[in-house]
Structures are given as C-alpha cells and as structure tokens.
PDB file of C-alpha atoms and ligand atoms in Angstrom:
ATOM      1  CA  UNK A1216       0.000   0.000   0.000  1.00  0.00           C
ATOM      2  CA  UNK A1217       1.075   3.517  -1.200  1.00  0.00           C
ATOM      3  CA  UNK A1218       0.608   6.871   0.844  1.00  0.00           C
ATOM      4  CA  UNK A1219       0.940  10.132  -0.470  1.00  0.00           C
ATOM      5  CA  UNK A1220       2.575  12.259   1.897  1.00  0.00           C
ATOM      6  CA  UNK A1221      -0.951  14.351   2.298  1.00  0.00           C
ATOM      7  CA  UNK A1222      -2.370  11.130   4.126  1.00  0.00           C
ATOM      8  CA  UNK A1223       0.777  10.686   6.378  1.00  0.00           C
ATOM      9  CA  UNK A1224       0.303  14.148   7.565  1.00  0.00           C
ATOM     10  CA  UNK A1225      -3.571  13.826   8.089  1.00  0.00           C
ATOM     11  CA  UNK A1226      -2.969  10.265   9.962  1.00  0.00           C
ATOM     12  CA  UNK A1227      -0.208  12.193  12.262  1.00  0.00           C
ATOM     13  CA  UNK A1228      -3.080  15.327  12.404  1.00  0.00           C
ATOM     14  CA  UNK A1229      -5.737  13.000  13.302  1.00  0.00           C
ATOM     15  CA  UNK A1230      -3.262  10.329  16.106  1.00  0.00           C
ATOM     16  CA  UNK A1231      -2.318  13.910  18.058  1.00  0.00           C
ATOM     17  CA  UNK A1232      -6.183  14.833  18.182  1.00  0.00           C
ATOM     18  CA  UNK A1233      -6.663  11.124  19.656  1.00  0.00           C
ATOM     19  CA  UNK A1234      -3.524  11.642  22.285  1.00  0.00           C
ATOM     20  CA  UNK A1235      -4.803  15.311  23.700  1.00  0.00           C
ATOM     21  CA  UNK A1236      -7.896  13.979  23.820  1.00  0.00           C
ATOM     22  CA  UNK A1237      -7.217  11.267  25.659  1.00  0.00           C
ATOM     23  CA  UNK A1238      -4.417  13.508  28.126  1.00  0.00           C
ATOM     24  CA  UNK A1239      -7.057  16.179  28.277  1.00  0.00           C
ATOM     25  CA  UNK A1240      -9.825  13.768  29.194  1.00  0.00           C
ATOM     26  CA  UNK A1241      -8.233  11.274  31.660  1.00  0.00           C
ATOM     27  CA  UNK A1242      -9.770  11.848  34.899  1.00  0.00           C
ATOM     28  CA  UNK A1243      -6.481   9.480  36.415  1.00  0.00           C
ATOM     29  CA  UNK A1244      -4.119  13.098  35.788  1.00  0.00           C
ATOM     30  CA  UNK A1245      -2.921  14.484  38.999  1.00  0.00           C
ATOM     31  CA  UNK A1246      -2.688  17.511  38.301  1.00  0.00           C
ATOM     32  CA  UNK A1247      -5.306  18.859  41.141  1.00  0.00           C
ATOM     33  CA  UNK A1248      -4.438  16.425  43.348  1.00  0.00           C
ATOM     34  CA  UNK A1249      -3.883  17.642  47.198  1.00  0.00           C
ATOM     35  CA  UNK A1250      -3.036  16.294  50.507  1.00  0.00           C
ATOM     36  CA  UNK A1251      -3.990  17.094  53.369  1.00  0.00           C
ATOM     37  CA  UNK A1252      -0.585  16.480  55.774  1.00  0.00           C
ATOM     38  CA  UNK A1253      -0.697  16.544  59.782  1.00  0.00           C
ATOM     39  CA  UNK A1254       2.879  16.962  61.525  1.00  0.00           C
ATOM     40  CA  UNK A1255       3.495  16.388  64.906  1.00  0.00           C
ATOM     41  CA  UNK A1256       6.996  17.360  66.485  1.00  0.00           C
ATOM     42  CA  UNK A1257       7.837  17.754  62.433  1.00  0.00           C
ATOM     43  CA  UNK A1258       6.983  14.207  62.146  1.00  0.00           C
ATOM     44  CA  UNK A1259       4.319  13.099  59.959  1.00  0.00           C
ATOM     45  CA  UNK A1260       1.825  11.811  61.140  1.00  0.00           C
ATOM     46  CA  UNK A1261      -0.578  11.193  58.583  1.00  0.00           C
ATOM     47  CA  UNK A1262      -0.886  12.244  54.778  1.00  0.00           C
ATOM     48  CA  UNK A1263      -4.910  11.752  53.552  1.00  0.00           C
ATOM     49  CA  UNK A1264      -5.394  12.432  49.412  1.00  0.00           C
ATOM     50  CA  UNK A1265      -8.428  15.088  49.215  1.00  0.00           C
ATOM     51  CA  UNK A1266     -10.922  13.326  46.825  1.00  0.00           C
ATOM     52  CA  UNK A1267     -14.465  14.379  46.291  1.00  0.00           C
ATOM     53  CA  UNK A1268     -17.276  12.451  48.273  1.00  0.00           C
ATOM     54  CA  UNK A1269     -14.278  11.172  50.392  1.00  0.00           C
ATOM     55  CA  UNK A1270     -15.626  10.113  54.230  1.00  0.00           C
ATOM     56  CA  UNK A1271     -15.069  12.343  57.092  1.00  0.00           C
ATOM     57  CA  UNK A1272     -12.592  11.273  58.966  1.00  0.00           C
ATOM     58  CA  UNK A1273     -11.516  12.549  62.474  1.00  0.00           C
ATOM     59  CA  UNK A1274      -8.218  12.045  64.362  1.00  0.00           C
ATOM     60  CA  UNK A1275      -7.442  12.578  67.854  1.00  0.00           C
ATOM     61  CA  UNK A1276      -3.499  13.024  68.612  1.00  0.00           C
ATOM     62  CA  UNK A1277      -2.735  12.134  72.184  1.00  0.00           C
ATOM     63  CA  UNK A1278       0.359  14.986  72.804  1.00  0.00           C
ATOM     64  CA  UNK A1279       2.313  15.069  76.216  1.00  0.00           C
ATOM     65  CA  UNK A1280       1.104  16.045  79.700  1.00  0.00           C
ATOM     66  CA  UNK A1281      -2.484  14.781  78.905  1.00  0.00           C
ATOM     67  CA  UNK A1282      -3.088  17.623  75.930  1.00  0.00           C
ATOM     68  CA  UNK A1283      -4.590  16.497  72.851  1.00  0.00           C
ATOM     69  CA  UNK A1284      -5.620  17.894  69.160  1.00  0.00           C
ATOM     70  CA  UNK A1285      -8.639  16.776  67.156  1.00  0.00           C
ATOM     71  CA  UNK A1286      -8.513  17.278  63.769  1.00  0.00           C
ATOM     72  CA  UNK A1287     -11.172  16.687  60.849  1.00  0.00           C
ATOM     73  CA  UNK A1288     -10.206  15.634  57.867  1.00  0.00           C
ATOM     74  CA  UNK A1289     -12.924  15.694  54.709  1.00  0.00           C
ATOM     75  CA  UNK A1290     -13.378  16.839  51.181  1.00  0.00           C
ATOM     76  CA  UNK A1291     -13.966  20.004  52.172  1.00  0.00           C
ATOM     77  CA  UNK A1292     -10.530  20.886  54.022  1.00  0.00           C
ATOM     78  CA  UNK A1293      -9.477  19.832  57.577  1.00  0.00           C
ATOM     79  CA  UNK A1294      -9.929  21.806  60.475  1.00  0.00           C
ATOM     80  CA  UNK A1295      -8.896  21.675  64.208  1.00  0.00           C
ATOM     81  CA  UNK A1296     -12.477  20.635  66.130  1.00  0.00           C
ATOM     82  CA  UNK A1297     -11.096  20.152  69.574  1.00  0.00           C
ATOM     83  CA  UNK A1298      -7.772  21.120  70.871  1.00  0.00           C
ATOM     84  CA  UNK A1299      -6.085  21.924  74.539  1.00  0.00           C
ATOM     85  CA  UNK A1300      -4.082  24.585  73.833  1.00  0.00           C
ATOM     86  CA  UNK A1301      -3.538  27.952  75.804  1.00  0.00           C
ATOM     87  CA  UNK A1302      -3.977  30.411  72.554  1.00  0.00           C
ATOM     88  CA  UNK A1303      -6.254  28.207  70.588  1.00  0.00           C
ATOM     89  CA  UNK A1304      -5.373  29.825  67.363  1.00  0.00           C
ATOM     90  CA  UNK A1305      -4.948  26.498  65.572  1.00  0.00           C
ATOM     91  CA  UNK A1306      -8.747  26.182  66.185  1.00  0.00           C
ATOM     92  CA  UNK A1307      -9.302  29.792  65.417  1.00  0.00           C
ATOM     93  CA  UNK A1308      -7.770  29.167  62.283  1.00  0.00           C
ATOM     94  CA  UNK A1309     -10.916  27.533  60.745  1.00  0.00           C
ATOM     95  CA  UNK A1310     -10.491  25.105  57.441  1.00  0.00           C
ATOM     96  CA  UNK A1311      -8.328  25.201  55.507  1.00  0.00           C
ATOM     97  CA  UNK A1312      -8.870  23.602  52.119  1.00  0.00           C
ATOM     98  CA  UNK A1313      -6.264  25.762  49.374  1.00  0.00           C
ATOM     99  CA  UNK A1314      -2.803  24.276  48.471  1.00  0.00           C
ATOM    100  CA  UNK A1315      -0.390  26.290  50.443  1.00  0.00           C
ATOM    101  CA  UNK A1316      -3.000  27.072  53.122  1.00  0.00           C
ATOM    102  CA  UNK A1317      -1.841  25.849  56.934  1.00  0.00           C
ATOM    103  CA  UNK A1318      -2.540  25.581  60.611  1.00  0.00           C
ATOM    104  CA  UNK A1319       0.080  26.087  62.641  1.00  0.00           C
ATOM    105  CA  UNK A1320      -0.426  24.851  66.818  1.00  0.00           C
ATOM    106  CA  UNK A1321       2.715  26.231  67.968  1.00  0.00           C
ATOM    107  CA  UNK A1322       2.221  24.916  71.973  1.00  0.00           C
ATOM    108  CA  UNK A1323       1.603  21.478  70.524  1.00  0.00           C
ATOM    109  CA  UNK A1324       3.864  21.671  67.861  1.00  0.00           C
ATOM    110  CA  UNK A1325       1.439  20.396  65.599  1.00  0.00           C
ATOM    111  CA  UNK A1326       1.062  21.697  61.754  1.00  0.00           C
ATOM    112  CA  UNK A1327      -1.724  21.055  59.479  1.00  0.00           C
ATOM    113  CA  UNK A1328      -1.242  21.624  55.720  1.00  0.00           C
ATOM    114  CA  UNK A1329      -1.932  21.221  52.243  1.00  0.00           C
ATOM    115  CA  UNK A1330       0.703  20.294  49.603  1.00  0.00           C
ATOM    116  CA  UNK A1331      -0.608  19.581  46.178  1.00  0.00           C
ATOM    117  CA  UNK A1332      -0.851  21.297  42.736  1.00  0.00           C
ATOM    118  CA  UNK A1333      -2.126  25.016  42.605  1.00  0.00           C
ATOM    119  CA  UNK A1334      -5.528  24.708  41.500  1.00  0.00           C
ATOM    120  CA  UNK A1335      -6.840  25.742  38.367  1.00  0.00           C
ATOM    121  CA  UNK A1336      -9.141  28.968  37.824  1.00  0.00           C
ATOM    122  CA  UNK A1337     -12.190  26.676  37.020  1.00  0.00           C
ATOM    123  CA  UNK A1338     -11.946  24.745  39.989  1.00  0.00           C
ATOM    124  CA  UNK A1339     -11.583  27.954  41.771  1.00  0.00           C
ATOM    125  CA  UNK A1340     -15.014  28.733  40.546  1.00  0.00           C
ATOM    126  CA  UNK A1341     -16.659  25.768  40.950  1.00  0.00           C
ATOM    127  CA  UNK A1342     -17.916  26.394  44.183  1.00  0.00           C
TER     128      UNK A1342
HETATM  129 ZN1   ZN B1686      -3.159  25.544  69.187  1.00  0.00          ZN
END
C-alpha cells in the first residue's frame, strides 16, 4: 500500500487529536491532586489524598502532659475541632482547604497543611 505524503500528515493530524484527547480527558491526571498532611513534632503523622465524596474522617493526637488535638479531615478541608491549647489559634484558624493554606499549633507543635498542585481557575469557581 502507497501513501501520499498528504495522508501521512492527516494520519499524524488525526493520532495527536486522539492523544490530547485522551491527556485532556483522563480523569487518572494528577494535576489537582492535594493532601492534606498533619505533623506532629515535624513528624508526619498522617498524609490523607483530598478526593471528592471522600468520608469524614476525624483524628485525635494524644500529645504530652495529657493535651490532645482533634482534627477533621474531609473533602472540604481539615480543620482543628477540639484542641487543649492555651492560645487556641490552631482552632481559630478555621479550614483550611487551598494548596499552600496551613494551621500552625505552635504549643503542641502540631502543623496542618496542604501540599498539592495550585488549582486551576475553574476549579476555583466551581464552588
Ligand atoms: Zn493551638
């Protein structure tokens, strides 16, 4: 079978339509992905993936002398719930849901943050 170099270039035309469909459609891309990270004496202690419809999910840190921090973790963000701290301006905070975003509990030495791509404008907008 004979091409004419007019078909090559429509088959290449037509298999890079196919591809950035295919990248621009894949709902597997990370590109928004975001994580919601909890560190504890600069340890992490836990790293949840932010997904849509995800479950709530709540975590109570024991921290020394009998304190503790609870934290809630859903698609919407994480915020502190509960803490005992004296300045209780990790709970003051509120959620935080934005790459880059953070709650910082200095007395417990406890950081809450989100690591992740910056979002796009129509995600921004979305809400
Ligand atoms: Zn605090």
């Amino acid at each position: 079978m004979k091409m004419k170099k007019g078909d090559l270039i429509i088959i290449v035309i037509l298999a890079v339509a196919l591809i950035s469909w295919f990248i621009i459609n894949n709902p597997g891309t990370v590109e928004n992905e975001r994580q919601i990270v909890i560190e504890t004496n600069g340890d992490l202690y836990k790293a949840i993936t932010m997904e849509e419809g995800m479950e709530q999910q709540e975590f109570h840190i024991e921290l020394e002398n009998g304190k503790y921090i609870d934290i809630v973790v859903d698609e919407n963000g994480a915020y502190v719930k509960d803490v005992v701290c004296p300045d209780k301006v990790c709970q003051k905070t509120g959620l935080i849901n934005r790459v880059g975003q953070s709650i910082v509990c200095l007395p417990n030495r406890v950081v809450i943050y989100i690591e992740g791509q910056e979002e796009s404008e129509i995600d921004g907008i979305s809400f």
